[in-house]
Short mmCIF file of C-alpha atoms in Angstrom, two decimals:
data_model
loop_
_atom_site.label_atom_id
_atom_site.label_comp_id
_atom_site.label_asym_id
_atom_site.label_seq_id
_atom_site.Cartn_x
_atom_site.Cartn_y
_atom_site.Cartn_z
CA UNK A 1 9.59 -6.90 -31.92
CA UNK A 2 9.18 -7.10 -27.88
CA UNK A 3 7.07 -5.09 -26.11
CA UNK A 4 9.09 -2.29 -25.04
CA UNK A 5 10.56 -1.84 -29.01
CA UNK A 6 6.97 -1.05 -29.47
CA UNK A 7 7.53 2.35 -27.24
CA UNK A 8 10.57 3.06 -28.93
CA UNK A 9 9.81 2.67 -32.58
CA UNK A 10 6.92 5.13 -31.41
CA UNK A 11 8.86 7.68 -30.29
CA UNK A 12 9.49 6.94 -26.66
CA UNK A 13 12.69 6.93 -24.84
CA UNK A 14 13.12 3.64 -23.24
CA UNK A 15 14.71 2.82 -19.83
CA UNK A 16 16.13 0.08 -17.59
CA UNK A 17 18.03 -0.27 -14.39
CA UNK A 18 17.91 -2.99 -11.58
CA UNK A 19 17.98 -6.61 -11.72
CA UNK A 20 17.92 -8.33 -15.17
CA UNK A 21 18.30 -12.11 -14.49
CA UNK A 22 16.82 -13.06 -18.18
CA UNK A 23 20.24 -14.57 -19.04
CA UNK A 24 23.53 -13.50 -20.55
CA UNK A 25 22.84 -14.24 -23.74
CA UNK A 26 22.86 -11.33 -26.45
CA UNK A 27 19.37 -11.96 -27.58
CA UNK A 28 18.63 -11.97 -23.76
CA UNK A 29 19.95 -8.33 -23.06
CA UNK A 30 17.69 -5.11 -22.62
CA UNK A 31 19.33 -3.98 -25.69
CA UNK A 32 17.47 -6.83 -27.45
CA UNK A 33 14.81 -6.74 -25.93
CA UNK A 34 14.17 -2.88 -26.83
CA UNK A 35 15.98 -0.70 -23.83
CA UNK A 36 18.13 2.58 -25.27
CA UNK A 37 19.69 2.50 -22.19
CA UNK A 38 20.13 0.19 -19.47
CA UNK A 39 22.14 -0.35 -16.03
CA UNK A 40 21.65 -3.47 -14.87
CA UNK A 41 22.27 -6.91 -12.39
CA UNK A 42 22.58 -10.04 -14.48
CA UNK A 43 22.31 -12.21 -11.88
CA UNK A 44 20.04 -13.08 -9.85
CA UNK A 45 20.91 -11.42 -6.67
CA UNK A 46 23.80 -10.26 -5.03
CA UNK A 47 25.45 -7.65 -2.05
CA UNK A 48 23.08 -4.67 -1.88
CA UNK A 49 26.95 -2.58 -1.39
CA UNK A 50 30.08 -1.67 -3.32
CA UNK A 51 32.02 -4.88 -2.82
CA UNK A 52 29.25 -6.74 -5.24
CA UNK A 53 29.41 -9.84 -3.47
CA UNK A 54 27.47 -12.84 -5.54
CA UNK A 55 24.81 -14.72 -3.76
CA UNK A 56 26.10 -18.52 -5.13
CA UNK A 57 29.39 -20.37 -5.36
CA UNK A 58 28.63 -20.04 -8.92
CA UNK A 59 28.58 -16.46 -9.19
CA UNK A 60 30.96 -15.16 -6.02
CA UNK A 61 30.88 -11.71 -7.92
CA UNK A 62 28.45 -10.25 -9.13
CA UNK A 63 28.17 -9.17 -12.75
CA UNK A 64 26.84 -5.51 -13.73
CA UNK A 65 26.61 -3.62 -17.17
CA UNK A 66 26.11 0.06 -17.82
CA UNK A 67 25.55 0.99 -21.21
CA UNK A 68 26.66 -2.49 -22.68
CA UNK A 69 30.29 -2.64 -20.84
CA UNK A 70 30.79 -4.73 -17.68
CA UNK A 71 31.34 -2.96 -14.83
CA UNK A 72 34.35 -3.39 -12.98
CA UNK A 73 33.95 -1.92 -9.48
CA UNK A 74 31.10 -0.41 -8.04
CA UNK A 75 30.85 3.02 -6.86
CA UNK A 76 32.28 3.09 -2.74
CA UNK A 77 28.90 4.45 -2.00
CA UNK A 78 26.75 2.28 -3.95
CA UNK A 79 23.58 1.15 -2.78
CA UNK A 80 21.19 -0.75 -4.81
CA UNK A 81 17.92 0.73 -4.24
CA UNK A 82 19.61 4.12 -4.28
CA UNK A 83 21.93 3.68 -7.08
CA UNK A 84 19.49 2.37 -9.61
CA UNK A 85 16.78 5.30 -8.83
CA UNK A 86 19.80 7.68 -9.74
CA UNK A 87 20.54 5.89 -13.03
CA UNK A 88 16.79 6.31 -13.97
CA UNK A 89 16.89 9.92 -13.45
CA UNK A 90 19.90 10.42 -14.94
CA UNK A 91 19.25 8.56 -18.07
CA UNK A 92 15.89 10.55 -18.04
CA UNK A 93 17.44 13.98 -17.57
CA UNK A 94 20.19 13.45 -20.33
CA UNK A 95 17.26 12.73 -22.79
CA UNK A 96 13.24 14.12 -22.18
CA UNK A 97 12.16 16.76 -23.44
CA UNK A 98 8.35 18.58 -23.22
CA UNK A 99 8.16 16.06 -27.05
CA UNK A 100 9.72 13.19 -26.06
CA UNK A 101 7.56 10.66 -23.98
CA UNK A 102 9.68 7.97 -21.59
CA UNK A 103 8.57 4.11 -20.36
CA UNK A 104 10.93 3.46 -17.53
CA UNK A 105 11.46 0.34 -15.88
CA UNK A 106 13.03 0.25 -12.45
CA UNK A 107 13.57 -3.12 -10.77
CA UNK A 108 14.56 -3.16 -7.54
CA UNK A 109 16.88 -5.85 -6.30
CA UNK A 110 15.08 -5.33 -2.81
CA UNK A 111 13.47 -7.60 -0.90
CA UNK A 112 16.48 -10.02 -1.67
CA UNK A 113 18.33 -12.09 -0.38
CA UNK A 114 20.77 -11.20 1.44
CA UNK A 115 18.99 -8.19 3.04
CA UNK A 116 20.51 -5.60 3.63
CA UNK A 117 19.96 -1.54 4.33
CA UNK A 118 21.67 1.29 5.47
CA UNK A 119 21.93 1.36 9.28
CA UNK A 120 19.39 4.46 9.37
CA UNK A 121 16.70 2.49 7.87
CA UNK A 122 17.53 -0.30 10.54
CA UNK A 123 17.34 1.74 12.94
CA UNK A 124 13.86 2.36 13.16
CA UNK A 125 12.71 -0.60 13.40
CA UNK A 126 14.42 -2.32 15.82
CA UNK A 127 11.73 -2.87 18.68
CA UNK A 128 9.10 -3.63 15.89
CA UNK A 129 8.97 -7.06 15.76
CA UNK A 130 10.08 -8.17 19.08
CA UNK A 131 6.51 -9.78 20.15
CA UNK A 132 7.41 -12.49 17.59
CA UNK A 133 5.63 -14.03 14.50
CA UNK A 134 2.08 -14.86 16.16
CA UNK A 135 1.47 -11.48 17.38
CA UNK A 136 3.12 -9.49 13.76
CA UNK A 137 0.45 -12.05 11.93
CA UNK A 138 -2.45 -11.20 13.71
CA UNK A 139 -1.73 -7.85 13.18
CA UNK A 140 -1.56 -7.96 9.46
CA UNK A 141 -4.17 -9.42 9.77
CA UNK A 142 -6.62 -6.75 11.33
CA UNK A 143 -4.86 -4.21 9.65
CA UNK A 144 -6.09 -6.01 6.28
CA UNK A 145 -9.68 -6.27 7.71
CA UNK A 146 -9.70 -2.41 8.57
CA UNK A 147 -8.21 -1.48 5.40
CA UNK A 148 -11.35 -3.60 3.21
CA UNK A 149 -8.43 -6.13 1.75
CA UNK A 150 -9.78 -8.29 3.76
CA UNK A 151 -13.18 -9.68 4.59
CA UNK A 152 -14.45 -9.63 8.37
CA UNK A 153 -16.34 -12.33 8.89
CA UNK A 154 -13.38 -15.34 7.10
CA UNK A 155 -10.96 -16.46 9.08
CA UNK A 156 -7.36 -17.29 7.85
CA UNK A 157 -5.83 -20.69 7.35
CA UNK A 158 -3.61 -21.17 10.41
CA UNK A 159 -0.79 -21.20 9.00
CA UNK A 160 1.81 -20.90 11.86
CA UNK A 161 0.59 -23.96 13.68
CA UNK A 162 2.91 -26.26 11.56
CA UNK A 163 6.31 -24.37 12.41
CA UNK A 164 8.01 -23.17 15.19
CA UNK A 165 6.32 -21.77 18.33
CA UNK A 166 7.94 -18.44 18.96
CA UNK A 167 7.76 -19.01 22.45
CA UNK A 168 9.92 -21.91 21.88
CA UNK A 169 12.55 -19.86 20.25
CA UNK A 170 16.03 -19.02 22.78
CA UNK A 171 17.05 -15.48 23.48
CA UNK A 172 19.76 -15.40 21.18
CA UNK A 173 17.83 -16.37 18.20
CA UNK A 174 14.88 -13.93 18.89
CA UNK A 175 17.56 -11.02 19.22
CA UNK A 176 18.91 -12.09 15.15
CA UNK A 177 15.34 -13.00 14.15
CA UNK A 178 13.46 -9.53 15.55
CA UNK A 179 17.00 -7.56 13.55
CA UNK A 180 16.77 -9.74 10.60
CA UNK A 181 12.53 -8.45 10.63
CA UNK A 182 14.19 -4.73 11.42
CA UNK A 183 16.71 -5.32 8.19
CA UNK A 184 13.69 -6.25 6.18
CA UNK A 185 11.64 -3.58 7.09
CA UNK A 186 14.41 -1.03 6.84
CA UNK A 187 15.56 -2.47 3.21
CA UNK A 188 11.53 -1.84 2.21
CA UNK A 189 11.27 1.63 3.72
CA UNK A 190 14.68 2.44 2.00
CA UNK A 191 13.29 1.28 -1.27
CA UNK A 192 10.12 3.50 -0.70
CA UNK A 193 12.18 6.50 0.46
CA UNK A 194 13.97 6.04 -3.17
CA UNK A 195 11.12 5.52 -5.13
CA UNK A 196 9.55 9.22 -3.64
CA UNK A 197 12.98 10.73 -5.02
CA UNK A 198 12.18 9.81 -8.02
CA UNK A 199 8.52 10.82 -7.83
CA UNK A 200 9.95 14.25 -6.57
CA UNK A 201 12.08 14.60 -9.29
CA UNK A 202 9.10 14.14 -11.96
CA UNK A 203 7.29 16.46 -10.40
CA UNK A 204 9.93 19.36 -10.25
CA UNK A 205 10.30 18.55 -13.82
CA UNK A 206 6.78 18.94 -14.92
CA UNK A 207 6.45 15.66 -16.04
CA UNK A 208 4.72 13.69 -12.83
CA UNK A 209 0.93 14.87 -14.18
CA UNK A 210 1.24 12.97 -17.57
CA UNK A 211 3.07 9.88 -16.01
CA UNK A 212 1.06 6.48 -15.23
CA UNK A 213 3.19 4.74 -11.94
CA UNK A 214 2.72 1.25 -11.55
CA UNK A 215 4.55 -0.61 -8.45
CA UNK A 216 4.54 -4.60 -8.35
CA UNK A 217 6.13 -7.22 -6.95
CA UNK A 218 6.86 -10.99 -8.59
CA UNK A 219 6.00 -13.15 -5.46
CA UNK A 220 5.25 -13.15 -2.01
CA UNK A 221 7.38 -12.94 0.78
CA UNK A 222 10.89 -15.34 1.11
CA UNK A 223 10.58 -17.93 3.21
CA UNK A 224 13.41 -20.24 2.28
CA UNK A 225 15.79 -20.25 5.23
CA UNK A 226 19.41 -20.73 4.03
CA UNK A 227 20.73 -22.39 6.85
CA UNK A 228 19.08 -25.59 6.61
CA UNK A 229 20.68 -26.39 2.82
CA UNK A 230 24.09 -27.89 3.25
CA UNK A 231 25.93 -26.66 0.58
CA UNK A 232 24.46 -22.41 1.23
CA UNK A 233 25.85 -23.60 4.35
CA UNK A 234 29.52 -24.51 3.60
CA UNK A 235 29.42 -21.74 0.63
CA UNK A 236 28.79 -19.17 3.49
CA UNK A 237 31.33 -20.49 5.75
CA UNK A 238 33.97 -19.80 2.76
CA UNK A 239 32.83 -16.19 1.93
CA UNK A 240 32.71 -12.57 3.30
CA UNK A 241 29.06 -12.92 4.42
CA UNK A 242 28.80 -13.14 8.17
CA UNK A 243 25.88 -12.94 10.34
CA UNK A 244 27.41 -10.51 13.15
CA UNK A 245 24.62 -9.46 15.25
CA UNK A 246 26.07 -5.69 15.37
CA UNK A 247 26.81 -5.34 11.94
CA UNK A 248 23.48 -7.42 10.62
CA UNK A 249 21.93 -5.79 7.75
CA UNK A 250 25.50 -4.37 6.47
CA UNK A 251 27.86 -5.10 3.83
CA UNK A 252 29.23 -8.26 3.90
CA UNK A 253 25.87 -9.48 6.22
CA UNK A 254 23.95 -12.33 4.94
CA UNK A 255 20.12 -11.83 6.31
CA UNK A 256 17.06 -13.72 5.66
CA UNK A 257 13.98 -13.74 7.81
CA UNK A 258 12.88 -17.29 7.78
CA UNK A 259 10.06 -19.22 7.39
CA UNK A 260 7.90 -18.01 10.16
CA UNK A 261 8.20 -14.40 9.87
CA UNK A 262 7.93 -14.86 5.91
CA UNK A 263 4.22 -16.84 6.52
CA UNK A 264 3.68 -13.76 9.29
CA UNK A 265 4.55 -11.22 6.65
CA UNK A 266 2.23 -12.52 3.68
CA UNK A 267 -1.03 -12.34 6.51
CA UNK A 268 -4.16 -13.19 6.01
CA UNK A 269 -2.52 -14.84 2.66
CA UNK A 270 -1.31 -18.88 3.58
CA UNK A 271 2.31 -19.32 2.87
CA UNK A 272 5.13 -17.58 0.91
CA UNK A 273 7.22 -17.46 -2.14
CA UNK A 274 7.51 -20.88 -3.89
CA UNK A 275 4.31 -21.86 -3.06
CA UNK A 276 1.16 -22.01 -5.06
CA UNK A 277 -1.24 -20.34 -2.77
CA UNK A 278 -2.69 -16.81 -2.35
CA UNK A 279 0.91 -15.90 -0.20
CA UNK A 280 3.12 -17.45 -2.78
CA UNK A 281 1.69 -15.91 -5.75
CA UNK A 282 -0.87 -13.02 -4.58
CA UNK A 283 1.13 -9.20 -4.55
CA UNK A 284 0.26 -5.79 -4.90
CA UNK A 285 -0.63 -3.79 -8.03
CA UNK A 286 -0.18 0.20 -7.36
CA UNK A 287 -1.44 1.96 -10.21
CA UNK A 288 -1.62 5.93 -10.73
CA UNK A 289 -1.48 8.44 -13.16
CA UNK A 290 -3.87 11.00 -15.31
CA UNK A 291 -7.43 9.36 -15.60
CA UNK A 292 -7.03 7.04 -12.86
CA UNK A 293 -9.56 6.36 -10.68
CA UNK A 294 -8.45 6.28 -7.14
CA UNK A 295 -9.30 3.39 -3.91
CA UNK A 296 -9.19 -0.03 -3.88
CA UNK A 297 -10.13 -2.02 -7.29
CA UNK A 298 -10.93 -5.70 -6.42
CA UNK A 299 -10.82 -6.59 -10.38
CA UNK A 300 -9.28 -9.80 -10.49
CA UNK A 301 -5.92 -8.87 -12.78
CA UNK A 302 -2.71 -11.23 -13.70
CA UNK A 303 1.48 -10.26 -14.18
CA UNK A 304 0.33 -10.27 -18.07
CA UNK A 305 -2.26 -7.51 -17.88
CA UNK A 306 0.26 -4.64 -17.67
CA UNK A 307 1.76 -5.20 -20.38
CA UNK A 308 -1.37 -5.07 -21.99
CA UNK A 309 -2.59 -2.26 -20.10
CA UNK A 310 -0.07 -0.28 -21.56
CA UNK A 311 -0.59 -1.02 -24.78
CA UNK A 312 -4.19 0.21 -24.82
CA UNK A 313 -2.98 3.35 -23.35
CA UNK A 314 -0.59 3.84 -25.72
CA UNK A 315 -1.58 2.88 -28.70
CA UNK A 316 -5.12 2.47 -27.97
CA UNK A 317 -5.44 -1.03 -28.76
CA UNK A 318 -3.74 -4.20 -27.46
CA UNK A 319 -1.19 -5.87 -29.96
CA UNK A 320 -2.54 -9.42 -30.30
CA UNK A 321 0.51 -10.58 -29.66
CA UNK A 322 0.15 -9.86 -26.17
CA UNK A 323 -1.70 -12.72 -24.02
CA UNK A 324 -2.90 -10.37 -21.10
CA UNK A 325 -5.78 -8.32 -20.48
CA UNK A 326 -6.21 -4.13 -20.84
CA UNK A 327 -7.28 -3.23 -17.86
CA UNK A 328 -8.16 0.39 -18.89
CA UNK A 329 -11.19 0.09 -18.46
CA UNK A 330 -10.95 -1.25 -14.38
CA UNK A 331 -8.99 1.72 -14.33
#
């Protein structure tokens, strides 16, 4: 039994939609692996639109299931963050009742490669970023410091002094780098925006009170820069994906915001995603719910814990099956 059949042979209704990426083999679906219901990506990333353009020569298209049956053409106004939040509360209006308890798992093909976000979301932050990767760094920085995430009196591994100077940088490439940072930001607050509907939808149901939230992420920002790998290079050159300054951020716009701004990002943490330091591998944990405390918990915790966490809730003890931690008590 997996985890999650342990929530449905208890009663729950179970639920997935997002990204799957655990393979295409049937012992690798959510089916298997104890979802009632699922919508889901089984690749590992793809267009954030309708035309469900694949990220790799390998996969040119990518490959979607609802309810078991491939799908074979996206909705025209299909966006991922978007689309996937309306699955979840569809398949959780269709089934809860005041007796019938839900674990839903939502996961989010944003912050992926390619970015991408409705122009709205773009919009706002288009003169964000346009002091460059020094100045956004710092400012995590302090903001960390004033928020207690951060200790005063450390000082952070200089992390920028090994790539490029932004001064250095032409024009040109400032004007895609600052919109790539604006297609980032505006893919995140899109995200965000989606996650509160379905908060707001909980709560008009009468079921927000008795829910426990948790938002994660699996690694630190993306740093890998596609551009400097010959064959992304050539692959691009052969597909829909352009990078159009006017249209950057739409469909068919393949957006990345590089090494710099990825080390910038993950501030006061050194480096990014595919390393093994603190901004490779340290992320947020959001927890909420009844019998949570509230404010910052500096509890050391690990990707494992949750499900373990859960468990306790649950069923008030941790199956030993389980290798993390319960942190119920931290709680």
């Amino acid at each position: 039994n997996s985890f999650v059949s342990q929530f449905s042979e208890a009663g729950y209704y179970t639920f997935m939609a997002g990204k799957w990426h655990q393979g295409a083999a049937e012992i690798a679906t959510p089916y298997a692996r104890g979802f009632q219901k699922a919508f889901y990506l089984q690749d590992g990333g793809a267009s954030h639109f309708a035309d469900a353009a694949g990220q790799t020569s390998t996969a040119p298209v990518a490959t979607y299931y609802d309810e078991g049956t491939q799908v074979s053409a996206l909705p025209e106004n299909f966006y991922s963050s978007e689309f996937f939040v309306d699955q979840m509360i569809e398949f959780i209006d269709e089934d809860i009742t005041d007796e019938a308890p839900f674990f839903s798992y939502v996961s989010f093909q944003a912050q992926h490669i390619p970015l991408q976000a409705p122009q709205e979301f773009i919009d706002k932050y288009l003169d964000t970023y346009k002091a460059g990767w020094h100045d956004l760094r710092e400012k995590r920085k302090k903001q960390a410091i004033e928020n207690g995430i951060f200790p005063s009196d450390k000082e952070i591994v200089d992390s920028l002094s090994s790539f490029d100077s932004w001064s250095e940088i032409n024009e040109e490439d400032k004007k895609i780098l600052v919109k790539s940072m604006a297609v980032f930001a505006g893919m995140l607050d899109a995200m965000d925006f989606h996650i509160g509907r379905l908060i707001t939808y909980l709560k008009e149901q009468g079921l927000y009170e008795n829910t426990i939230f948790i938002v994660t992420a699996d690694n630190g920002p993306e740093g890998n820069d596609p551009s400097e790998h010959e064959a992304l290079r050539n692959w691009l050159k052969t597909t829909s994906y352009n990078r159009d300054y006017e249209t950057l951020g739409g469909e068919d716009s393949y957006v990345f915001i590089g090494t710099e701004f990825a080390q910038a990002t993950a501030s006061p943490s050194h480096l990014f995603k595919f390393h093994m330091s603190e901004g490779g591998l340290r992320v947020p944990l959001i927890i909420s719910g009844p019998g949570v405390k509230s404010g910052l918990n500096e509890n050391f915790t690990f990707v494992t814990d949750i499900a373990a966490t859960l468990n306790d809730i649950v069923f008030g003890t941790v199956d030993e099956r389980i290798i993390g931690k319960s942190l119920r008590d931290a709680l």
